PDB file of C-alpha atoms in Angstrom:
ATOM      1  CA  MET A   1    -184.547 188.873 198.491  1.00  0.00           C
ATOM      2  CA  LYS A   2    -183.868 185.306 199.535  1.00  0.00           C
ATOM      3  CA  ALA A   3    -186.928 184.070 197.627  1.00  0.00           C
ATOM      4  CA  ASP A   4    -185.800 185.905 194.477  1.00  0.00           C
ATOM      5  CA  GLY A   5    -182.402 184.238 194.733  1.00  0.00           C
ATOM      6  CA  LEU A   6    -183.951 180.797 195.032  1.00  0.00           C
ATOM      7  CA  VAL A   7    -186.188 181.464 192.004  1.00  0.00           C
ATOM      8  CA  LYS A   8    -183.201 182.592 189.888  1.00  0.00           C
ATOM      9  CA  ARG A   9    -181.175 179.561 190.977  1.00  0.00           C
ATOM     10  CA  SER A  10    -184.023 177.183 190.159  1.00  0.00           C
ATOM     11  CA  LEU A  11    -184.487 178.821 186.738  1.00  0.00           C
ATOM     12  CA  HIS A  12    -180.750 178.552 186.040  1.00  0.00           C
ATOM     13  CA  GLU A  13    -180.772 174.851 186.930  1.00  0.00           C
ATOM     14  CA  LYS A  14    -183.704 174.191 184.592  1.00  0.00           C
ATOM     15  CA  LEU A  15    -182.022 176.002 181.693  1.00  0.00           C
ATOM     16  CA  PHE A  16    -178.428 174.833 182.127  1.00  0.00           C
ATOM     17  CA  GLY A  17    -178.567 171.823 184.426  1.00  0.00           C
ATOM     18  CA  LYS A  18    -177.957 171.495 188.132  1.00  0.00           C
ATOM     19  CA  ASN A  19    -174.148 171.140 188.009  1.00  0.00           C
ATOM     20  CA  LYS A  20    -173.489 173.371 185.003  1.00  0.00           C
ATOM     21  CA  PHE A  21    -172.738 176.465 187.044  1.00  0.00           C
ATOM     22  CA  LYS A  22    -170.735 174.586 189.650  1.00  0.00           C
ATOM     23  CA  TYR A  23    -168.381 172.936 187.160  1.00  0.00           C
ATOM     24  CA  ARG A  24    -168.347 175.345 184.249  1.00  0.00           C
ATOM     25  CA  TYR A  25    -164.745 176.333 185.049  1.00  0.00           C
ATOM     26  CA  ALA A  26    -163.589 172.772 185.719  1.00  0.00           C
ATOM     27  CA  PHE A  27    -162.195 172.239 182.216  1.00  0.00           C
ATOM     28  CA  THR A  28    -160.126 175.422 182.450  1.00  0.00           C
ATOM     29  CA  GLY A  29    -158.726 174.376 185.807  1.00  0.00           C
ATOM     30  CA  TYR A  30    -157.843 170.882 184.635  1.00  0.00           C
ATOM     31  CA  ALA A  31    -156.276 172.277 181.465  1.00  0.00           C
ATOM     32  CA  MET A  32    -154.028 174.578 183.514  1.00  0.00           C
ATOM     33  CA  ILE A  33    -152.728 171.828 185.780  1.00  0.00           C
ATOM     34  CA  ALA A  34    -152.441 169.237 183.000  1.00  0.00           C
ATOM     35  CA  PRO A  35    -148.919 170.269 181.795  1.00  0.00           C
ATOM     36  CA  ALA A  36    -147.483 170.156 185.317  1.00  0.00           C
ATOM     37  CA  PHE A  37    -149.225 166.852 186.017  1.00  0.00           C
ATOM     38  CA  LEU A  38    -147.939 165.408 182.742  1.00  0.00           C
ATOM     39  CA  LEU A  39    -144.350 166.471 183.382  1.00  0.00           C
ATOM     40  CA  LEU A  40    -144.523 165.201 186.961  1.00  0.00           C
ATOM     41  CA  THR A  41    -145.815 161.861 185.742  1.00  0.00           C
ATOM     42  CA  ILE A  42    -143.196 161.481 182.997  1.00  0.00           C
ATOM     43  CA  PHE A  43    -140.125 162.611 184.935  1.00  0.00           C
ATOM     44  CA  VAL A  44    -141.009 161.625 188.533  1.00  0.00           C
ATOM     45  CA  VAL A  45    -143.803 159.089 188.903  1.00  0.00           C
ATOM     46  CA  ILE A  46    -142.861 156.739 186.052  1.00  0.00           C
ATOM     47  CA  PRO A  47    -139.074 156.710 186.781  1.00  0.00           C
ATOM     48  CA  LEU A  48    -139.816 156.155 190.471  1.00  0.00           C
ATOM     49  CA  GLY A  49    -142.106 153.247 189.621  1.00  0.00           C
ATOM     50  CA  ILE A  50    -139.472 151.721 187.336  1.00  0.00           C
ATOM     51  CA  ALA A  51    -136.797 152.152 190.027  1.00  0.00           C
ATOM     52  CA  ILE A  52    -138.939 150.477 192.681  1.00  0.00           C
ATOM     53  CA  PHE A  53    -139.695 147.628 190.263  1.00  0.00           C
ATOM     54  CA  ARG A  54    -136.020 147.119 189.404  1.00  0.00           C
ATOM     55  CA  SER A  55    -135.010 147.157 193.050  1.00  0.00           C
ATOM     56  CA  PHE A  56    -136.762 143.802 193.516  1.00  0.00           C
ATOM     57  CA  PHE A  57    -134.824 142.141 190.680  1.00  0.00           C
ATOM     58  CA  ASP A  58    -131.228 141.273 189.930  1.00  0.00           C
ATOM     59  CA  TYR A  59    -131.529 143.411 186.835  1.00  0.00           C
ATOM     60  CA  GLN A  60    -129.361 142.594 183.836  1.00  0.00           C
ATOM     61  CA  ALA A  61    -129.640 144.955 180.883  1.00  0.00           C
ATOM     62  CA  TYR A  62    -129.567 142.336 178.116  1.00  0.00           C
ATOM     63  CA  ALA A  63    -131.147 139.397 179.891  1.00  0.00           C
ATOM     64  CA  GLU A  64    -134.447 138.119 178.551  1.00  0.00           C
ATOM     65  CA  ILE A  65    -135.661 137.021 181.986  1.00  0.00           C
ATOM     66  CA  GLN A  66    -134.864 139.073 185.073  1.00  0.00           C
ATOM     67  CA  LYS A  67    -134.243 137.212 188.324  1.00  0.00           C
ATOM     68  CA  PHE A  68    -136.636 138.196 191.121  1.00  0.00           C
ATOM     69  CA  VAL A  69    -134.793 138.605 194.439  1.00  0.00           C
ATOM     70  CA  GLY A  70    -137.466 140.310 196.536  1.00  0.00           C
ATOM     71  CA  PHE A  71    -135.869 142.379 199.293  1.00  0.00           C
ATOM     72  CA  GLY A  72    -132.478 140.822 198.633  1.00  0.00           C
ATOM     73  CA  ASN A  73    -131.000 144.044 197.230  1.00  0.00           C
ATOM     74  CA  TYR A  74    -132.198 145.974 200.270  1.00  0.00           C
ATOM     75  CA  LYS A  75    -130.642 143.360 202.543  1.00  0.00           C
ATOM     76  CA  ILE A  76    -127.320 143.637 200.726  1.00  0.00           C
ATOM     77  CA  ILE A  77    -127.182 147.423 200.919  1.00  0.00           C
ATOM     78  CA  LEU A  78    -128.181 147.462 204.590  1.00  0.00           C
ATOM     79  CA  GLN A  79    -125.433 144.966 205.380  1.00  0.00           C
ATOM     80  CA  THR A  80    -122.825 147.104 203.615  1.00  0.00           C
ATOM     81  CA  ALA A  81    -120.727 148.755 206.305  1.00  0.00           C
ATOM     82  CA  SER A  82    -119.816 151.782 204.171  1.00  0.00           C
ATOM     83  CA  PHE A  83    -123.468 152.586 203.420  1.00  0.00           C
ATOM     84  CA  VAL A  84    -124.451 152.383 207.091  1.00  0.00           C
ATOM     85  CA  HIS A  85    -121.425 154.469 208.049  1.00  0.00           C
ATOM     86  CA  SER A  86    -122.348 157.082 205.438  1.00  0.00           C
ATOM     87  CA  PHE A  87    -125.718 157.548 207.140  1.00  0.00           C
ATOM     88  CA  LYS A  88    -124.028 158.082 210.471  1.00  0.00           C
ATOM     89  CA  ASN A  89    -121.874 160.767 208.842  1.00  0.00           C
ATOM     90  CA  ALA A  90    -124.933 162.375 207.261  1.00  0.00           C
ATOM     91  CA  LEU A  91    -126.764 162.463 210.589  1.00  0.00           C
ATOM     92  CA  LEU A  92    -123.733 164.062 212.239  1.00  0.00           C
ATOM     93  CA  PHE A  93    -123.570 166.667 209.471  1.00  0.00           C
ATOM     94  CA  ALA A  94    -127.315 167.249 209.782  1.00  0.00           C
ATOM     95  CA  VAL A  95    -127.162 167.876 213.538  1.00  0.00           C
ATOM     96  CA  VAL A  96    -124.235 170.285 213.305  1.00  0.00           C
ATOM     97  CA  ILE A  97    -125.383 172.117 210.178  1.00  0.00           C
ATOM     98  CA  VAL A  98    -129.024 172.453 211.239  1.00  0.00           C
ATOM     99  CA  ALA A  99    -128.153 173.687 214.732  1.00  0.00           C
ATOM    100  CA  ALA A 100    -125.482 176.133 213.559  1.00  0.00           C
ATOM    101  CA  GLN A 101    -127.435 177.421 210.571  1.00  0.00           C
ATOM    102  CA  MET A 102    -130.652 177.945 212.541  1.00  0.00           C
ATOM    103  CA  LEU A 103    -128.832 179.821 215.299  1.00  0.00           C
ATOM    104  CA  LEU A 104    -126.675 181.953 212.987  1.00  0.00           C
ATOM    105  CA  SER A 105    -129.419 182.850 210.521  1.00  0.00           C
ATOM    106  CA  PHE A 106    -131.932 183.640 213.283  1.00  0.00           C
ATOM    107  CA  SER A 107    -129.401 185.871 215.041  1.00  0.00           C
ATOM    108  CA  PHE A 108    -128.364 187.682 211.868  1.00  0.00           C
ATOM    109  CA  ALA A 109    -132.010 188.167 210.889  1.00  0.00           C
ATOM    110  CA  HIS A 110    -132.354 190.424 213.929  1.00  0.00           C
ATOM    111  CA  VAL A 111    -129.420 192.451 212.611  1.00  0.00           C
ATOM    112  CA  LEU A 112    -131.145 192.782 209.233  1.00  0.00           C
ATOM    113  CA  LYS A 113    -134.372 193.789 210.958  1.00  0.00           C
ATOM    114  CA  ASN A 114    -132.609 196.710 212.623  1.00  0.00           C
ATOM    115  CA  CYS A 115    -130.962 197.881 209.380  1.00  0.00           C
ATOM    116  CA  HIS A 116    -133.453 200.559 208.406  1.00  0.00           C
ATOM    117  CA  ASN A 117    -131.081 202.711 206.347  1.00  0.00           C
ATOM    118  CA  ARG A 118    -130.066 202.291 202.712  1.00  0.00           C
ATOM    119  CA  TYR A 119    -127.279 199.905 203.664  1.00  0.00           C
ATOM    120  CA  GLY A 120    -129.852 197.340 204.738  1.00  0.00           C
ATOM    121  CA  VAL A 121    -130.791 196.602 201.128  1.00  0.00           C
ATOM    122  CA  PHE A 122    -127.113 196.277 200.208  1.00  0.00           C
ATOM    123  CA  VAL A 123    -126.446 193.840 203.065  1.00  0.00           C
ATOM    124  CA  ARG A 124    -129.466 191.709 202.190  1.00  0.00           C
ATOM    125  CA  THR A 125    -128.310 191.530 198.586  1.00  0.00           C
ATOM    126  CA  VAL A 126    -124.706 190.678 199.418  1.00  0.00           C
ATOM    127  CA  ILE A 127    -125.482 187.859 201.841  1.00  0.00           C
ATOM    128  CA  TYR A 128    -127.802 186.246 199.277  1.00  0.00           C
ATOM    129  CA  VAL A 129    -125.075 186.005 196.624  1.00  0.00           C
ATOM    130  CA  PRO A 130    -123.458 182.775 197.969  1.00  0.00           C
ATOM    131  CA  PHE A 131    -126.805 180.987 197.602  1.00  0.00           C
ATOM    132  CA  LEU A 132    -126.597 181.624 193.856  1.00  0.00           C
ATOM    133  CA  ILE A 133    -123.207 179.889 193.645  1.00  0.00           C
ATOM    134  CA  SER A 134    -123.204 176.185 192.845  1.00  0.00           C
ATOM    135  CA  GLY A 135    -121.734 173.682 195.263  1.00  0.00           C
ATOM    136  CA  ILE A 136    -119.034 172.834 192.739  1.00  0.00           C
ATOM    137  CA  ALA A 137    -117.851 176.443 192.480  1.00  0.00           C
ATOM    138  CA  ALA A 138    -117.913 176.823 196.263  1.00  0.00           C
ATOM    139  CA  ALA A 139    -115.882 173.635 196.671  1.00  0.00           C
ATOM    140  CA  ILE A 140    -113.237 174.909 194.253  1.00  0.00           C
ATOM    141  CA  VAL A 141    -113.002 178.216 196.132  1.00  0.00           C
ATOM    142  CA  PHE A 142    -112.565 176.472 199.479  1.00  0.00           C
ATOM    143  CA  LEU A 143    -110.076 174.003 197.995  1.00  0.00           C
ATOM    144  CA  PHE A 144    -107.843 176.936 197.083  1.00  0.00           C
ATOM    145  CA  MET A 145    -108.081 178.022 200.701  1.00  0.00           C
ATOM    146  CA  THR A 146    -107.458 174.616 202.290  1.00  0.00           C
ATOM    147  CA  ASN A 147    -104.867 173.167 199.919  1.00  0.00           C
ATOM    148  CA  TYR A 148    -101.912 171.760 201.814  1.00  0.00           C
ATOM    149  CA  GLY A 149     -99.231 172.967 199.427  1.00  0.00           C
ATOM    150  CA  GLY A 150    -100.302 176.501 198.589  1.00  0.00           C
ATOM    151  CA  GLY A 151    -103.640 177.174 200.235  1.00  0.00           C
ATOM    152  CA  LEU A 152    -104.490 180.445 201.934  1.00  0.00           C
ATOM    153  CA  ILE A 153    -104.888 178.926 205.404  1.00  0.00           C
ATOM    154  CA  ASN A 154    -101.613 177.030 205.341  1.00  0.00           C
ATOM    155  CA  GLY A 155     -99.910 180.033 203.765  1.00  0.00           C
ATOM    156  CA  ILE A 156    -100.936 182.128 206.771  1.00  0.00           C
ATOM    157  CA  LEU A 157     -99.780 179.403 209.155  1.00  0.00           C
ATOM    158  CA  LEU A 158     -96.396 179.186 207.453  1.00  0.00           C
ATOM    159  CA  ALA A 159     -96.068 182.978 207.570  1.00  0.00           C
ATOM    160  CA  LEU A 160     -96.660 182.764 211.305  1.00  0.00           C
ATOM    161  CA  GLU A 161     -94.024 180.004 211.486  1.00  0.00           C
ATOM    162  CA  LEU A 162     -96.636 177.399 212.419  1.00  0.00           C
ATOM    163  CA  ASP A 163     -97.005 173.888 211.066  1.00  0.00           C
ATOM    164  CA  PRO A 164     -99.354 173.519 208.101  1.00  0.00           C
ATOM    165  CA  ILE A 165    -102.501 171.385 208.424  1.00  0.00           C
ATOM    166  CA  ALA A 166    -103.227 168.504 206.072  1.00  0.00           C
ATOM    167  CA  ILE A 167    -106.938 169.190 206.150  1.00  0.00           C
ATOM    168  CA  ASP A 168    -107.933 166.424 203.765  1.00  0.00           C
ATOM    169  CA  MET A 169    -105.978 163.862 205.827  1.00  0.00           C
ATOM    170  CA  ASP A 170    -107.287 164.797 209.262  1.00  0.00           C
ATOM    171  CA  THR A 171    -110.714 163.410 210.192  1.00  0.00           C
ATOM    172  CA  THR A 172    -111.820 166.423 212.242  1.00  0.00           C
ATOM    173  CA  TRP A 173    -110.567 169.064 209.825  1.00  0.00           C
ATOM    174  CA  ALA A 174    -112.009 167.154 206.876  1.00  0.00           C
ATOM    175  CA  ARG A 175    -115.473 167.324 208.418  1.00  0.00           C
ATOM    176  CA  ILE A 176    -115.014 171.017 209.152  1.00  0.00           C
ATOM    177  CA  SER A 177    -113.930 171.621 205.551  1.00  0.00           C
ATOM    178  CA  VAL A 178    -117.290 170.210 204.398  1.00  0.00           C
ATOM    179  CA  ILE A 179    -119.428 171.905 207.041  1.00  0.00           C
ATOM    180  CA  LEU A 180    -118.073 175.455 206.587  1.00  0.00           C
ATOM    181  CA  PRO A 181    -118.841 175.774 202.838  1.00  0.00           C
ATOM    182  CA  THR A 182    -122.295 174.316 203.480  1.00  0.00           C
ATOM    183  CA  LEU A 183    -122.991 176.966 206.119  1.00  0.00           C
ATOM    184  CA  TRP A 184    -121.623 179.692 203.846  1.00  0.00           C
ATOM    185  CA  LEU A 185    -123.798 178.665 200.905  1.00  0.00           C
ATOM    186  CA  GLY A 186    -127.050 178.579 202.870  1.00  0.00           C
ATOM    187  CA  PHE A 187    -126.472 181.377 205.371  1.00  0.00           C
ATOM    188  CA  GLY A 188    -127.850 184.208 203.234  1.00  0.00           C
ATOM    189  CA  TYR A 189    -130.982 182.420 202.091  1.00  0.00           C
ATOM    190  CA  ASN A 190    -131.892 181.175 205.565  1.00  0.00           C
ATOM    191  CA  SER A 191    -131.200 184.588 207.079  1.00  0.00           C
ATOM    192  CA  LEU A 192    -133.611 186.189 204.626  1.00  0.00           C
ATOM    193  CA  VAL A 193    -136.255 183.574 205.429  1.00  0.00           C
ATOM    194  CA  MET A 194    -135.868 184.357 209.124  1.00  0.00           C
ATOM    195  CA  TYR A 195    -135.892 188.067 208.353  1.00  0.00           C
ATOM    196  CA  ALA A 196    -139.181 187.698 206.468  1.00  0.00           C
ATOM    197  CA  GLY A 197    -140.646 185.953 209.478  1.00  0.00           C
ATOM    198  CA  LEU A 198    -139.494 188.634 211.898  1.00  0.00           C
ATOM    199  CA  ILE A 199    -140.915 191.557 209.946  1.00  0.00           C
ATOM    200  CA  ASN A 200    -144.264 189.773 209.614  1.00  0.00           C
ATOM    201  CA  ILE A 201    -144.770 189.668 213.381  1.00  0.00           C
ATOM    202  CA  PRO A 202    -147.026 192.631 214.280  1.00  0.00           C
ATOM    203  CA  LYS A 203    -145.192 195.382 216.160  1.00  0.00           C
ATOM    204  CA  ASP A 204    -148.257 195.860 218.358  1.00  0.00           C
ATOM    205  CA  TYR A 205    -147.403 192.636 220.176  1.00  0.00           C
ATOM    206  CA  TYR A 206    -143.990 193.951 221.213  1.00  0.00           C
ATOM    207  CA  GLU A 207    -145.402 197.352 222.198  1.00  0.00           C
ATOM    208  CA  ALA A 208    -148.047 195.721 224.364  1.00  0.00           C
ATOM    209  CA  ALA A 209    -145.456 193.467 225.962  1.00  0.00           C
ATOM    210  CA  THR A 210    -143.229 196.472 226.686  1.00  0.00           C
ATOM    211  CA  LEU A 211    -146.108 198.263 228.412  1.00  0.00           C
ATOM    212  CA  ASP A 212    -146.612 195.150 230.547  1.00  0.00           C
ATOM    213  CA  GLY A 213    -142.967 195.262 231.575  1.00  0.00           C
ATOM    214  CA  ALA A 214    -141.765 192.245 229.580  1.00  0.00           C
ATOM    215  CA  GLY A 215    -138.039 191.968 228.948  1.00  0.00           C
ATOM    216  CA  TRP A 216    -136.288 190.926 225.736  1.00  0.00           C
ATOM    217  CA  PHE A 217    -136.147 187.263 226.744  1.00  0.00           C
ATOM    218  CA  THR A 218    -139.863 187.150 227.527  1.00  0.00           C
ATOM    219  CA  LYS A 219    -140.635 188.769 224.187  1.00  0.00           C
ATOM    220  CA  LEU A 220    -138.390 186.271 222.448  1.00  0.00           C
ATOM    221  CA  VAL A 221    -140.045 183.242 224.052  1.00  0.00           C
ATOM    222  CA  ARG A 222    -143.634 184.490 224.105  1.00  0.00           C
ATOM    223  CA  ILE A 223    -143.848 186.443 220.845  1.00  0.00           C
ATOM    224  CA  THR A 224    -140.946 185.882 218.457  1.00  0.00           C
ATOM    225  CA  VAL A 225    -140.546 182.118 218.656  1.00  0.00           C
ATOM    226  CA  PRO A 226    -144.295 181.288 218.387  1.00  0.00           C
ATOM    227  CA  GLY A 227    -144.620 183.713 215.493  1.00  0.00           C
ATOM    228  CA  MET A 228    -141.691 182.116 213.689  1.00  0.00           C
ATOM    229  CA  VAL A 229    -142.809 178.475 213.893  1.00  0.00           C
ATOM    230  CA  ASN A 230    -143.678 178.159 210.197  1.00  0.00           C
ATOM    231  CA  TYR A 231    -140.405 179.801 209.178  1.00  0.00           C
ATOM    232  CA  PHE A 232    -138.457 177.527 211.504  1.00  0.00           C
ATOM    233  CA  LEU A 233    -140.231 174.570 209.928  1.00  0.00           C
ATOM    234  CA  LEU A 234    -139.378 175.712 206.397  1.00  0.00           C
ATOM    235  CA  THR A 235    -135.732 176.225 207.305  1.00  0.00           C
ATOM    236  CA  LEU A 236    -135.480 172.980 209.256  1.00  0.00           C
ATOM    237  CA  VAL A 237    -136.910 170.837 206.458  1.00  0.00           C
ATOM    238  CA  GLY A 238    -134.653 172.433 203.863  1.00  0.00           C
ATOM    239  CA  LEU A 239    -131.520 172.076 205.983  1.00  0.00           C
ATOM    240  CA  LEU A 240    -132.321 168.524 207.019  1.00  0.00           C
ATOM    241  CA  THR A 241    -132.945 167.401 203.458  1.00  0.00           C
ATOM    242  CA  GLY A 242    -129.845 169.172 202.178  1.00  0.00           C
ATOM    243  CA  ALA A 243    -127.583 167.703 204.875  1.00  0.00           C
ATOM    244  CA  LEU A 244    -128.796 164.141 204.319  1.00  0.00           C
ATOM    245  CA  THR A 245    -128.387 164.374 200.543  1.00  0.00           C
ATOM    246  CA  MET A 246    -125.035 166.167 200.371  1.00  0.00           C
ATOM    247  CA  PHE A 247    -122.910 165.287 197.366  1.00  0.00           C
ATOM    248  CA  GLU A 248    -120.923 168.041 195.601  1.00  0.00           C
ATOM    249  CA  LEU A 249    -118.965 169.346 198.584  1.00  0.00           C
ATOM    250  CA  PRO A 250    -117.900 165.964 200.068  1.00  0.00           C
ATOM    251  CA  PHE A 251    -117.134 164.658 196.570  1.00  0.00           C
ATOM    252  CA  LEU A 252    -114.845 167.538 195.606  1.00  0.00           C
ATOM    253  CA  MET A 253    -113.428 168.503 198.983  1.00  0.00           C
ATOM    254  CA  THR A 254    -112.529 165.089 200.417  1.00  0.00           C
ATOM    255  CA  ASN A 255    -114.087 162.406 198.153  1.00  0.00           C
ATOM    256  CA  GLY A 256    -115.524 160.833 201.298  1.00  0.00           C
ATOM    257  CA  GLY A 257    -112.202 160.538 203.124  1.00  0.00           C
ATOM    258  CA  PRO A 258    -110.250 160.232 205.199  1.00  0.00           C
ATOM    259  CA  LEU A 259    -111.367 156.800 206.427  1.00  0.00           C
ATOM    260  CA  GLU A 260    -114.894 157.493 205.100  1.00  0.00           C
ATOM    261  CA  THR A 261    -115.480 160.166 207.744  1.00  0.00           C
ATOM    262  CA  THR A 262    -117.042 162.502 205.166  1.00  0.00           C
ATOM    263  CA  LEU A 263    -118.733 159.821 203.077  1.00  0.00           C
ATOM    264  CA  THR A 264    -122.426 160.592 202.587  1.00  0.00           C
ATOM    265  CA  PRO A 265    -125.169 158.239 201.332  1.00  0.00           C
ATOM    266  CA  VAL A 266    -125.479 159.985 197.961  1.00  0.00           C
ATOM    267  CA  LEU A 267    -121.708 160.002 197.457  1.00  0.00           C
ATOM    268  CA  TYR A 268    -121.559 156.308 198.350  1.00  0.00           C
ATOM    269  CA  LEU A 269    -124.327 155.503 195.847  1.00  0.00           C
ATOM    270  CA  PHE A 270    -122.549 157.557 193.176  1.00  0.00           C
ATOM    271  CA  ASN A 271    -119.326 155.617 193.670  1.00  0.00           C
ATOM    272  CA  ASN A 272    -121.129 152.301 194.011  1.00  0.00           C
ATOM    273  CA  TYR A 273    -123.063 152.745 190.771  1.00  0.00           C
ATOM    274  CA  ARG A 274    -119.765 152.699 188.874  1.00  0.00           C
ATOM    275  CA  ASN A 275    -118.797 149.412 190.500  1.00  0.00           C
ATOM    276  CA  VAL A 276    -119.124 146.860 187.694  1.00  0.00           C
ATOM    277  CA  LEU A 277    -118.813 143.988 190.170  1.00  0.00           C
ATOM    278  CA  GLN A 278    -122.142 144.811 191.813  1.00  0.00           C
ATOM    279  CA  SER A 279    -125.622 144.893 190.343  1.00  0.00           C
ATOM    280  CA  SER A 280    -127.054 148.347 189.706  1.00  0.00           C
ATOM    281  CA  SER A 281    -130.244 147.157 191.400  1.00  0.00           C
ATOM    282  CA  VAL A 282    -128.418 147.260 194.733  1.00  0.00           C
ATOM    283  CA  THR A 283    -127.586 150.913 194.152  1.00  0.00           C
ATOM    284  CA  ILE A 284    -131.202 151.620 193.196  1.00  0.00           C
ATOM    285  CA  ALA A 285    -132.381 149.924 196.387  1.00  0.00           C
ATOM    286  CA  GLY A 286    -130.007 152.161 198.360  1.00  0.00           C
ATOM    287  CA  ALA A 287    -131.347 155.264 196.633  1.00  0.00           C
ATOM    288  CA  ILE A 288    -134.914 154.280 197.505  1.00  0.00           C
ATOM    289  CA  LEU A 289    -133.870 153.739 201.122  1.00  0.00           C
ATOM    290  CA  VAL A 290    -132.359 157.231 201.201  1.00  0.00           C
ATOM    291  CA  MET A 291    -135.603 158.649 199.809  1.00  0.00           C
ATOM    292  CA  ILE A 292    -137.676 156.784 202.400  1.00  0.00           C
ATOM    293  CA  ILE A 293    -135.488 157.839 205.328  1.00  0.00           C
ATOM    294  CA  VAL A 294    -135.357 161.507 204.270  1.00  0.00           C
ATOM    295  CA  GLY A 295    -139.114 161.522 203.668  1.00  0.00           C
ATOM    296  CA  ALA A 296    -139.798 159.865 207.020  1.00  0.00           C
ATOM    297  CA  LEU A 297    -137.638 162.378 208.905  1.00  0.00           C
ATOM    298  CA  ASN A 298    -139.333 165.321 207.205  1.00  0.00           C
ATOM    299  CA  ALA A 299    -142.759 163.799 207.881  1.00  0.00           C
ATOM    300  CA  GLY A 300    -141.761 163.423 211.520  1.00  0.00           C
ATOM    301  CA  VAL A 301    -140.826 167.106 211.674  1.00  0.00           C
ATOM    302  CA  PHE A 302    -144.160 168.143 210.157  1.00  0.00           C
ATOM    303  CA  PHE A 303    -146.054 165.838 212.521  1.00  0.00           C
ATOM    304  CA  ALA A 304    -144.217 167.148 215.584  1.00  0.00           C
ATOM    305  CA  VAL A 305    -144.879 170.788 214.647  1.00  0.00           C
ATOM    306  CA  GLN A 306    -148.522 170.067 213.842  1.00  0.00           C
ATOM    307  CA  SER A 307    -148.984 168.266 217.161  1.00  0.00           C
ATOM    308  CA  LYS A 308    -147.410 171.186 219.027  1.00  0.00           C
ATOM    309  CA  ALA A 309    -149.691 173.612 217.184  1.00  0.00           C
ATOM    310  CA  SER A 310    -152.734 171.519 218.112  1.00  0.00           C
ATOM    311  CA  GLU A 311    -151.705 171.572 221.783  1.00  0.00           C
ATOM    312  CA  ASP A 312    -151.297 175.349 221.694  1.00  0.00           C
ATOM    313  CA  ASP A 313    -154.759 175.754 220.152  1.00  0.00           C
TER     314      ASP A 313
END
């Protein structure tokens, strides 16, 4: 049988060429990925290249010769106190949002896992709805709730004969007013991701652990957490990226105030781009720095998880 296969292969190579069979579907494959590659090149690669190029110049739209400044724009943006402070805010938001969202969604995923009746489908559908709402719409909803003059929260406080809270003027409450809508918007999606991870862990593992006398904590540490690593990674990367690039909620809820305590890097760049007294190249340099920092943090997360997986193997 093996000899017959070798004879047929040799005959095929003589008739059609050695690589004909191996690459006869190559054109189809390249043709299928060509549209995506073309769009990616036009709308991502080329604009990114132009942005990086402009970041090294003091770009003037109508100037015949552009002044090369090297890393001067990067130096200016890194020496801007508001930009540096915005990153500190973003890191604070990232720590709080990632920790709270991971804990809440992982806990609620266990609730969804135990909903075996017809109401389980309803609950999973309802909690996903906020994810479909834009950040702008969510900000408007929460603004109606937190408004000082006639908001729901202050209305309740006044009904209880308590002093109203100027949420947009208090540094702590302003941060909370940005964090809560962010958690609300992503809670359903992240809970469903965690839920998908939980139901994909084989039940046999838990049954075997029960027979061995393992308690719920041992099962959690030895079975659930290791089986959820990839889902934790997916959730962590999404939350980290979203927290570091927040814009709609801080812009509409507080506009970066008070005292820049809710100013984020993207919001700072948005406001700075409209500053006619400063070159747009400085803003572009800041945007590239944000991209590099976010990419580096995500790469660090992937590297840490991969290293841990290698140690476990």
